Coordinates of C-alpha atoms in Angstrom, one line a residue:
M1 CA 0.0 0.0 0.0
V2 CA 2.8 2.4 0.9
Y3 CA 4.6 1.6 -2.3
Y4 CA 1.4 2.2 -4.3
I5 CA 0.9 5.6 -2.6
L6 CA 4.5 6.6 -3.3
R7 CA 4.1 5.4 -6.9
R8 CA 0.9 7.4 -7.4
M9 CA 2.5 10.5 -5.9
V10 CA 5.4 10.3 -8.3
S11 CA 3.1 9.8 -11.2
A12 CA 1.0 12.8 -10.0
I13 CA 4.2 14.9 -9.9
A14 CA 5.1 13.8 -13.4
V15 CA 1.6 14.7 -14.7
M16 CA 1.8 18.1 -13.1
A17 CA 5.3 18.6 -14.7
M18 CA 3.8 17.8 -18.2
V19 CA 0.8 20.1 -17.6
G20 CA 3.1 22.9 -16.5
A21 CA 5.3 22.5 -19.6
F22 CA 2.2 22.6 -21.8
I23 CA 0.8 25.7 -20.1
F24 CA 4.3 27.4 -20.4
L25 CA 4.5 26.6 -24.1
L26 CA 0.9 27.6 -24.8
L27 CA 1.9 31.3 -24.9
R28 CA 5.5 31.0 -26.1
L29 CA 4.7 28.8 -29.1
A30 CA 1.7 30.9 -30.2
S31 CA 2.1 32.6 -33.5
G32 CA 3.6 36.1 -33.2
D33 CA 5.6 37.8 -30.5
P34 CA 4.4 36.8 -27.0
A35 CA 5.3 40.2 -25.7
A36 CA 3.1 41.8 -28.4
I37 CA 0.3 39.4 -27.5
L38 CA 0.5 40.4 -23.9
A39 CA 0.8 44.1 -24.6
G40 CA -2.3 44.2 -26.8
P41 CA -2.9 45.9 -30.2
M42 CA -2.5 49.5 -29.0
A43 CA 1.0 49.0 -27.5
T44 CA 4.0 50.9 -28.7
D45 CA 7.4 49.3 -29.5
E46 CA 8.8 50.6 -26.2
M47 CA 6.0 49.0 -24.2
I48 CA 6.5 45.7 -26.1
A49 CA 10.3 45.8 -25.4
G50 CA 9.6 46.6 -21.7
I51 CA 7.4 43.5 -21.4
R52 CA 9.9 41.4 -23.2
D53 CA 12.7 42.4 -20.8
R54 CA 10.5 42.2 -17.7
L55 CA 9.3 38.7 -18.4
G56 CA 12.6 37.4 -19.7
F57 CA 11.5 36.7 -23.3
N58 CA 14.9 37.5 -24.6
E59 CA 16.4 34.5 -22.8
P60 CA 16.6 31.0 -24.5
L61 CA 13.4 29.0 -24.1
P62 CA 14.9 26.4 -21.6
I63 CA 16.1 29.1 -19.3
Q64 CA 12.7 30.8 -19.5
F65 CA 11.0 27.5 -18.5
V66 CA 13.4 27.0 -15.5
Q67 CA 12.8 30.6 -14.3
W68 CA 9.0 30.2 -14.8
A69 CA 8.9 26.8 -13.0
T70 CA 11.1 28.1 -10.1
S71 CA 8.7 31.1 -9.6
I72 CA 5.7 28.8 -9.6
L73 CA 7.2 26.4 -7.1
S74 CA 8.1 29.3 -4.8
G75 CA 4.4 30.5 -4.9
D76 CA 5.0 33.4 -7.4
F77 CA 2.4 33.0 -10.1
G78 CA 3.2 36.3 -11.8
T79 CA 1.5 39.6 -11.9
S80 CA -1.8 40.5 -13.6
I81 CA -1.2 42.6 -16.6
F82 CA -4.6 44.3 -16.4
S83 CA -4.6 45.2 -12.6
G84 CA -0.9 45.0 -11.8
R85 CA -1.6 42.9 -8.7
P86 CA -0.1 39.5 -7.9
A87 CA -2.1 36.7 -9.5
I88 CA -2.1 34.6 -6.3
E89 CA -3.6 37.6 -4.4
L90 CA -6.4 38.0 -7.0
L91 CA -7.1 34.2 -6.8
S92 CA -7.2 34.2 -3.0
M93 CA -9.7 37.1 -3.1
R94 CA -12.0 35.1 -5.5
L95 CA -11.6 31.7 -3.8
E96 CA -14.3 31.9 -1.2
P97 CA -17.3 32.2 -3.5
T98 CA -16.1 29.4 -5.8
L99 CA -15.3 27.0 -2.9
S100 CA -18.7 27.8 -1.2
L101 CA -20.6 27.1 -4.4
S102 CA -18.6 24.0 -5.3
M103 CA -18.9 22.4 -1.8
L104 CA -22.6 23.1 -1.5
T105 CA -23.2 21.7 -4.9
M106 CA -21.3 18.5 -4.2
I107 CA -23.0 18.0 -0.8
L108 CA -26.4 18.4 -2.4
S109 CA -25.5 16.2 -5.4
V110 CA -24.1 13.4 -3.3
V111 CA -26.9 13.3 -0.7
L112 CA -29.8 13.6 -3.2
G113 CA -28.1 11.5 -5.9
I114 CA -27.3 8.5 -3.7
S115 CA -30.6 8.7 -1.9
L116 CA -32.7 8.8 -5.1
G117 CA -30.6 6.1 -6.7
M118 CA -30.9 3.7 -3.7
L119 CA -34.7 4.2 -3.4
A120 CA -35.2 3.7 -7.2
A121 CA -33.2 0.5 -7.1
W122 CA -35.0 -0.8 -4.0
R123 CA -38.4 -0.5 -5.8
P124 CA -37.7 -0.9 -9.6
N125 CA -40.4 0.6 -11.8
G126 CA -42.0 2.2 -8.8
F127 CA -42.9 5.8 -8.4
I128 CA -39.5 7.0 -7.4
D129 CA -37.8 5.0 -10.2
R130 CA -40.1 6.6 -12.8
F131 CA -39.6 10.1 -11.2
L132 CA -35.8 9.5 -11.4
T133 CA -36.0 8.6 -15.1
A134 CA -37.9 11.8 -15.9
F135 CA -35.6 13.9 -13.6
S136 CA -32.5 12.4 -15.2
A137 CA -33.8 13.3 -18.7
I138 CA -34.4 16.9 -17.6
G139 CA -31.0 17.1 -15.8
Y140 CA -29.1 15.8 -18.8
S141 CA -30.9 17.9 -21.4
V142 CA -31.4 21.3 -19.8
P143 CA -28.3 23.5 -19.9
V144 CA -27.1 25.1 -16.6
F145 CA -27.7 28.7 -17.8
V146 CA -31.3 27.9 -18.9
F147 CA -32.2 26.3 -15.6
G148 CA -30.5 29.1 -13.8
Y149 CA -32.5 31.8 -15.6
V150 CA -35.7 29.8 -14.9
L151 CA -34.9 29.7 -11.2
I152 CA -34.1 33.5 -11.1
Y153 CA -37.5 34.2 -12.8
V154 CA -39.5 32.0 -10.5
F155 CA -37.8 32.4 -7.1
A156 CA -36.3 35.9 -7.4
I157 CA -38.3 38.0 -9.8
R158 CA -41.8 36.6 -9.5
T159 CA -41.9 35.7 -5.8
N160 CA -39.0 37.7 -4.4
W161 CA -38.0 34.9 -2.1
L162 CA -34.3 34.8 -2.9
P163 CA -31.7 37.3 -4.2
V164 CA -31.5 37.6 -7.9
Q165 CA -27.7 37.6 -8.2
G166 CA -24.5 38.4 -6.4
Y167 CA -22.7 36.9 -3.4
A168 CA -22.6 37.7 0.3
P169 CA -19.4 36.7 2.2
I170 CA -19.9 34.3 5.1
D171 CA -18.7 37.0 7.5
S172 CA -21.9 38.9 6.8
G173 CA -24.1 36.2 8.3
L174 CA -25.0 32.6 7.6
W175 CA -28.4 33.3 6.0
P176 CA -27.3 36.1 3.7
W177 CA -24.4 33.8 2.6
F178 CA -26.7 30.8 2.1
S179 CA -29.6 32.6 0.5
H180 CA -27.3 33.9 -2.3
L181 CA -26.1 30.3 -3.0
I182 CA -29.4 28.4 -3.1
L183 CA -30.3 29.2 -6.7
P184 CA -26.7 28.8 -8.1
T185 CA -26.4 25.5 -6.2
L186 CA -29.7 24.1 -7.6
A187 CA -28.8 25.2 -11.1
L188 CA -25.3 23.8 -11.0
G189 CA -26.3 20.6 -9.2
L190 CA -29.1 19.5 -11.4
A191 CA -27.0 17.5 -13.9
Y192 CA -24.7 16.0 -11.2
I193 CA -27.7 14.8 -9.0
A194 CA -29.1 13.1 -12.1
F195 CA -25.7 11.6 -13.0
I196 CA -24.9 10.2 -9.5
A197 CA -28.5 8.9 -9.1
R198 CA -28.4 7.0 -12.3
V199 CA -25.1 5.4 -11.6
T200 CA -26.1 4.6 -8.0
R201 CA -29.3 2.9 -9.2
A202 CA -27.5 0.8 -11.8
S203 CA -24.8 -0.3 -9.3
M204 CA -27.4 -1.0 -6.6
L205 CA -29.6 -3.1 -8.9
E206 CA -26.6 -5.3 -9.8
V207 CA -25.7 -5.8 -6.1
L208 CA -29.3 -6.4 -5.0
S209 CA -29.6 -9.3 -7.5
E210 CA -26.7 -11.2 -6.0
D211 CA -27.2 -14.4 -4.1
Y212 CA -25.9 -13.1 -0.8
M213 CA -28.6 -10.4 -0.8
R214 CA -31.3 -13.1 -1.2
T215 CA -29.6 -15.0 1.6
A216 CA -29.6 -11.9 3.8
A217 CA -33.3 -11.4 3.1
A218 CA -34.0 -15.0 3.9
K219 CA -32.3 -14.6 7.3
G220 CA -34.6 -11.8 8.1
A221 CA -32.3 -8.8 7.6
S222 CA -34.1 -5.5 7.8
S223 CA -34.4 -3.2 4.7
Y224 CA -32.1 -0.7 6.4
A225 CA -29.4 -3.4 6.9
M226 CA -29.7 -4.8 3.4
L227 CA -29.5 -1.3 1.8
F228 CA -26.8 0.3 3.9
H229 CA -24.7 -2.6 5.4
H230 CA -24.7 -5.0 2.4
A231 CA -25.8 -3.3 -0.9
L232 CA -24.4 0.3 -0.6
K233 CA -21.0 -0.8 0.6
N234 CA -20.5 -3.3 -2.2
A235 CA -21.9 -0.9 -4.8
G236 CA -19.6 2.0 -3.5
V237 CA -16.7 1.7 -5.9
P238 CA -18.5 2.9 -9.1
I239 CA -20.4 5.5 -7.1
L240 CA -17.2 6.9 -5.6
T241 CA -15.6 7.0 -9.1
V242 CA -18.5 9.1 -10.4
I243 CA -18.4 11.4 -7.4
G244 CA -14.7 12.0 -8.1
L245 CA -15.3 12.7 -11.8
S246 CA -18.2 15.0 -11.0
F247 CA -16.1 17.1 -8.6
A248 CA -13.5 17.4 -11.3
Y249 CA -16.0 18.4 -14.0
L250 CA -17.7 20.7 -11.5
I251 CA -15.1 23.4 -12.0
G252 CA -16.1 23.9 -15.6
G253 CA -19.7 24.3 -14.6
V254 CA -18.8 26.8 -11.9
V255 CA -17.4 29.2 -14.5
L256 CA -20.8 29.4 -16.4
T257 CA -22.9 29.5 -13.2
E258 CA -20.9 32.4 -11.7
T259 CA -21.4 34.3 -14.9
V260 CA -25.2 33.7 -14.9
F261 CA -25.6 34.7 -11.2
N262 CA -22.9 37.4 -11.2
I263 CA -20.9 35.7 -8.5
P264 CA -17.4 37.3 -8.1
G265 CA -15.5 33.9 -8.0
V266 CA -12.6 32.3 -9.8
G267 CA -14.9 31.6 -12.8
R268 CA -15.7 35.3 -13.3
L269 CA -12.0 36.0 -12.8
V270 CA -11.1 33.6 -15.7
V271 CA -13.7 35.1 -18.0
D272 CA -12.4 38.7 -17.3
A273 CA -8.8 37.5 -17.8
I274 CA -9.7 35.9 -21.1
N275 CA -11.5 39.1 -22.3
N276 CA -8.5 41.2 -21.1
R277 CA -5.9 38.7 -22.4
D278 CA -4.4 38.5 -18.9
Y279 CA -2.3 35.5 -19.5
P280 CA -0.6 35.2 -16.0
I281 CA -4.1 34.9 -14.4
I282 CA -5.2 32.3 -17.0
Q283 CA -2.0 30.3 -16.4
S284 CA -2.4 30.4 -12.7
V285 CA -5.9 29.1 -12.8
L286 CA -4.9 26.3 -15.2
I287 CA -2.1 25.2 -12.9
L288 CA -4.3 25.2 -9.8
T289 CA -7.2 23.4 -11.4
S290 CA -4.9 20.8 -12.9
G291 CA -3.4 20.2 -9.5
L292 CA -6.9 19.9 -8.0
Y293 CA -7.8 17.3 -10.6
V294 CA -4.7 15.2 -9.8
V295 CA -5.3 15.4 -6.0
I296 CA -8.9 14.3 -6.5
N297 CA -8.0 11.4 -8.6
L298 CA -5.3 10.3 -6.1
A299 CA -7.8 10.6 -3.2
V300 CA -10.4 8.5 -5.1
D301 CA -7.9 5.8 -5.9
L302 CA -6.8 5.6 -2.2
A303 CA -10.5 5.6 -1.0
Y304 CA -11.2 2.4 -3.0
T305 CA -9.4 0.3 -0.4
L306 CA -11.5 1.8 2.4
I307 CA -14.7 0.9 0.7
D308 CA -13.8 -2.5 -0.7
P309 CA -11.1 -4.4 1.4
R310 CA -10.7 -6.9 -1.5
I311 CA -8.9 -4.2 -3.5
R312 CA -5.1 -4.5 -3.0
Y313 CA -2.3 -2.6 -4.6

């Protein structure tokens, strides 16, 4: 087990090194002068030369990569071209709204998704199973921004129950913080609830049809014991895989959701950086999200052994 963990950590470092090299080359190998790209179309020759000297573009490419990688490893992600502030400072300012939205969405998706999937598998073709089928079709087919605008119209404009847009920091109070995240969480979590519920249902149906489940029922095991102690534990590996993948894909959905609900998070920061061609910010977000993907995949792989003791590495 220890050897496997070390091997997975080494492979994660190798993956991050390749991702870092790709992100570094993304700007350097683009057509044209990278300094001119960063300076924009209205820049003078002196401004372009200043950017080239400041960012070390006159050095050979391997030296540029070493300097860039050293800065990243020391926590220096560069300076925003648009605002002139350190990229890591801008990211830390936008991190709370994104983390709040992501964590609430995952909690809602996991709780509702697993619960609906288990109930649908326990009574196939019943009411909950049919409801889940219709809910999954809607969750897969309705885009996040469409569902988000429907929620805004119903719960914010027509009934005035919840805020239309924006974000309230958690320091301003629990209810202001939570009320601003209800609609974005529902809009973002719709597809993930449907996805987790469908996988849970399929995995649970397979386990419930096994001989040992019929044996447990014949011995008088309660419905609770059969579902949670026997079926869910043995069906947990594919469910855990889906949760890990959902959390990784969630970051892409956060960008769109923050734009619809005007939440000042990392997603909005990326959109503004792309519009302003602020490459240090874009590179910083790419590196951090790639690192998050790698950490989540590693955690999921290690969690397999906790759910199913038969898995050995």
